[in-house]
Amino acid sequence: MQHNSISPQGMSMDCLNTLKHFTVSESFNILECSTPHIRNKFQKMSQEHQAMAEDWFQLMHRRGWYPVSEARPEKIKQTLSQISSLQSGISDQFQGMQGQQGQSFEQPVYGQQPIYGQQGFRQQSTAQQDKSQSGSEDHGYLR
């Protein structure tokens, strides 16, 4: 009888990929959670999984199982500049929204978003209510 076994390198790669998946999934849970206590639990788990992934990466890198080339100094500088630009843009947008105090603006809709070209749920509900009040029916079909 032949036994197929996974190599230590394969097992390590599987562990690292699993931890990456957990971290991404937990990010969605953190962003969608409305209960602070539970959100904090997800944040703690995510931080632990990130630390574990870093440990697996370092182990694999030391053993030559996950080779990474050194970034060129100009590439590092370019990336840092792009990150700084993004942070500045986000900060400017946030300050612009705060500067509009007294002006009403629609709150962003969070959660599952409609497919491109379809009306959002709130818009559909309003349109259906308007039609039902006017006596016209659309049987719930999207236009």
Short mmCIF file of C-alpha atoms in Angstrom, two decimals:
data_model
loop_
_atom_site.label_atom_id
_atom_site.label_comp_id
_atom_site.label_asym_id
_atom_site.label_seq_id
_atom_site.Cartn_x
_atom_site.Cartn_y
_atom_site.Cartn_z
CA MET A 1 0.00 0.00 0.00
CA GLN A 2 1.36 3.38 -1.03
CA HIS A 3 1.04 6.32 1.35
CA ASN A 4 0.98 9.78 -0.15
CA SER A 5 2.25 12.29 2.34
CA ILE A 6 2.62 16.01 2.11
CA SER A 7 6.11 17.44 2.36
CA PRO A 8 7.07 19.82 5.17
CA GLN A 9 7.34 22.57 2.54
CA GLY A 10 3.85 21.81 1.22
CA MET A 11 2.41 21.67 4.72
CA SER A 12 4.03 25.01 5.57
CA MET A 13 2.65 26.63 2.42
CA ASP A 14 -0.81 25.28 3.26
CA CYS A 15 -0.58 26.70 6.80
CA LEU A 16 0.54 30.10 5.51
CA ASN A 17 -2.25 30.24 2.90
CA THR A 18 -4.83 29.19 5.51
CA LEU A 19 -3.68 31.98 7.85
CA LYS A 20 -3.87 34.49 4.99
CA HIS A 21 -7.43 33.34 4.27
CA PHE A 22 -8.40 33.66 7.95
CA THR A 23 -6.99 37.19 8.08
CA VAL A 24 -8.92 38.31 5.00
CA SER A 25 -12.16 36.72 6.26
CA GLU A 26 -11.73 38.35 9.66
CA SER A 27 -11.26 41.74 7.98
CA PHE A 28 -14.71 41.42 6.43
CA ASN A 29 -16.17 40.35 9.79
CA ILE A 30 -14.55 43.34 11.52
CA LEU A 31 -15.97 45.77 8.96
CA GLU A 32 -19.46 44.24 9.04
CA CYS A 33 -19.75 43.78 12.83
CA SER A 34 -22.06 46.16 14.67
CA THR A 35 -21.28 44.91 18.19
CA PRO A 36 -18.08 46.49 19.59
CA HIS A 37 -17.28 43.55 21.90
CA ILE A 38 -17.49 41.02 19.06
CA ARG A 39 -15.63 43.35 16.68
CA ASN A 40 -12.79 43.54 19.23
CA LYS A 41 -12.68 39.72 19.40
CA PHE A 42 -12.37 39.52 15.59
CA GLN A 43 -9.63 42.19 15.67
CA LYS A 44 -7.68 40.23 18.28
CA MET A 45 -8.03 37.00 16.28
CA SER A 46 -6.94 38.78 13.11
CA GLN A 47 -3.85 40.21 14.82
CA GLU A 48 -2.95 36.76 16.15
CA HIS A 49 -3.38 35.19 12.71
CA GLN A 50 -1.26 37.95 11.13
CA ALA A 51 1.51 37.28 13.66
CA MET A 52 1.28 33.53 13.01
CA ALA A 53 1.44 34.12 9.24
CA GLU A 54 4.55 36.27 9.73
CA ASP A 55 6.15 33.47 11.76
CA TRP A 56 5.36 30.87 9.06
CA PHE A 57 6.69 33.21 6.37
CA GLN A 58 9.95 33.79 8.28
CA LEU A 59 10.41 30.05 8.84
CA MET A 60 9.78 29.28 5.16
CA HIS A 61 12.02 32.13 4.02
CA ARG A 62 14.90 30.96 6.24
CA ARG A 63 14.62 27.45 4.80
CA GLY A 64 14.52 28.73 1.22
CA TRP A 65 10.91 27.60 0.68
CA TYR A 66 9.61 31.14 0.11
CA PRO A 67 12.27 33.13 -1.71
CA VAL A 68 11.76 36.87 -1.87
CA SER A 69 14.01 39.21 -3.80
CA GLU A 70 15.14 42.43 -2.17
CA ALA A 71 13.25 45.50 -3.33
CA ARG A 72 15.29 48.17 -5.05
CA PRO A 73 15.56 51.43 -3.05
CA GLU A 74 13.80 53.42 -5.81
CA LYS A 75 10.88 50.95 -5.77
CA ILE A 76 10.59 51.27 -1.98
CA LYS A 77 10.61 55.07 -2.29
CA GLN A 78 7.96 54.94 -5.05
CA THR A 79 5.70 52.66 -2.98
CA LEU A 80 6.04 54.84 0.13
CA SER A 81 5.17 57.89 -1.98
CA GLN A 82 2.05 56.17 -3.35
CA ILE A 83 0.93 55.17 0.15
CA SER A 84 1.49 58.72 1.40
CA SER A 85 -0.51 60.09 -1.52
CA LEU A 86 -3.40 57.71 -0.81
CA GLN A 87 -3.40 58.63 2.88
CA SER A 88 -3.38 62.32 2.03
CA GLY A 89 -6.26 61.89 -0.42
CA ILE A 90 -8.36 60.02 2.13
CA SER A 91 -7.60 62.64 4.78
CA ASP A 92 -8.56 65.47 2.38
CA GLN A 93 -11.86 63.77 1.52
CA PHE A 94 -12.69 63.24 5.18
CA GLN A 95 -11.88 66.86 6.05
CA GLY A 96 -14.00 68.01 3.10
CA MET A 97 -16.96 66.05 4.44
CA GLN A 98 -16.48 67.58 7.89
CA GLY A 99 -16.31 71.04 6.32
CA GLN A 100 -19.79 70.57 4.88
CA GLN A 101 -21.44 70.71 8.29
CA GLY A 102 -24.88 72.14 7.92
CA GLN A 103 -25.16 70.75 4.40
CA SER A 104 -26.94 67.46 4.03
CA PHE A 105 -25.33 64.69 2.10
CA GLU A 106 -26.51 61.13 1.68
CA GLN A 107 -24.88 58.63 4.00
CA PRO A 108 -23.00 55.84 2.22
CA VAL A 109 -24.81 52.53 1.95
CA TYR A 110 -22.91 49.71 3.60
CA GLY A 111 -23.30 45.96 3.28
CA GLN A 112 -24.15 44.05 0.13
CA GLN A 113 -24.21 46.43 -2.81
CA PRO A 114 -26.41 46.11 -5.92
CA ILE A 115 -24.98 44.79 -9.14
CA TYR A 116 -23.84 47.47 -11.57
CA GLY A 117 -26.81 48.88 -13.46
CA GLN A 118 -29.39 47.93 -10.86
CA GLN A 119 -30.99 50.36 -8.48
CA GLY A 120 -30.04 50.12 -4.84
CA PHE A 121 -32.49 48.49 -2.42
CA ARG A 122 -33.54 51.79 -0.89
CA GLN A 123 -34.23 53.25 -4.34
CA GLN A 124 -36.21 50.16 -5.40
CA SER A 125 -38.30 50.22 -2.23
CA THR A 126 -39.08 53.92 -2.66
CA ALA A 127 -39.96 53.44 -6.33
CA GLN A 128 -42.22 50.49 -5.50
CA GLN A 129 -43.96 52.46 -2.74
CA ASP A 130 -44.52 55.38 -5.10
CA LYS A 131 -46.02 53.09 -7.75
CA SER A 132 -48.24 51.26 -5.25
CA GLN A 133 -49.54 54.60 -3.98
CA SER A 134 -50.24 55.72 -7.54
CA GLY A 135 -52.07 52.46 -8.34
CA SER A 136 -49.47 51.18 -10.80
CA GLU A 137 -47.75 47.84 -10.13
CA ASP A 138 -44.41 46.54 -11.37
CA HIS A 139 -44.59 43.09 -9.68
CA GLY A 140 -41.11 43.59 -8.19
CA TYR A 141 -39.20 43.34 -11.46
CA LEU A 142 -36.07 45.41 -11.88
CA ARG A 143 -35.87 47.78 -14.79
#
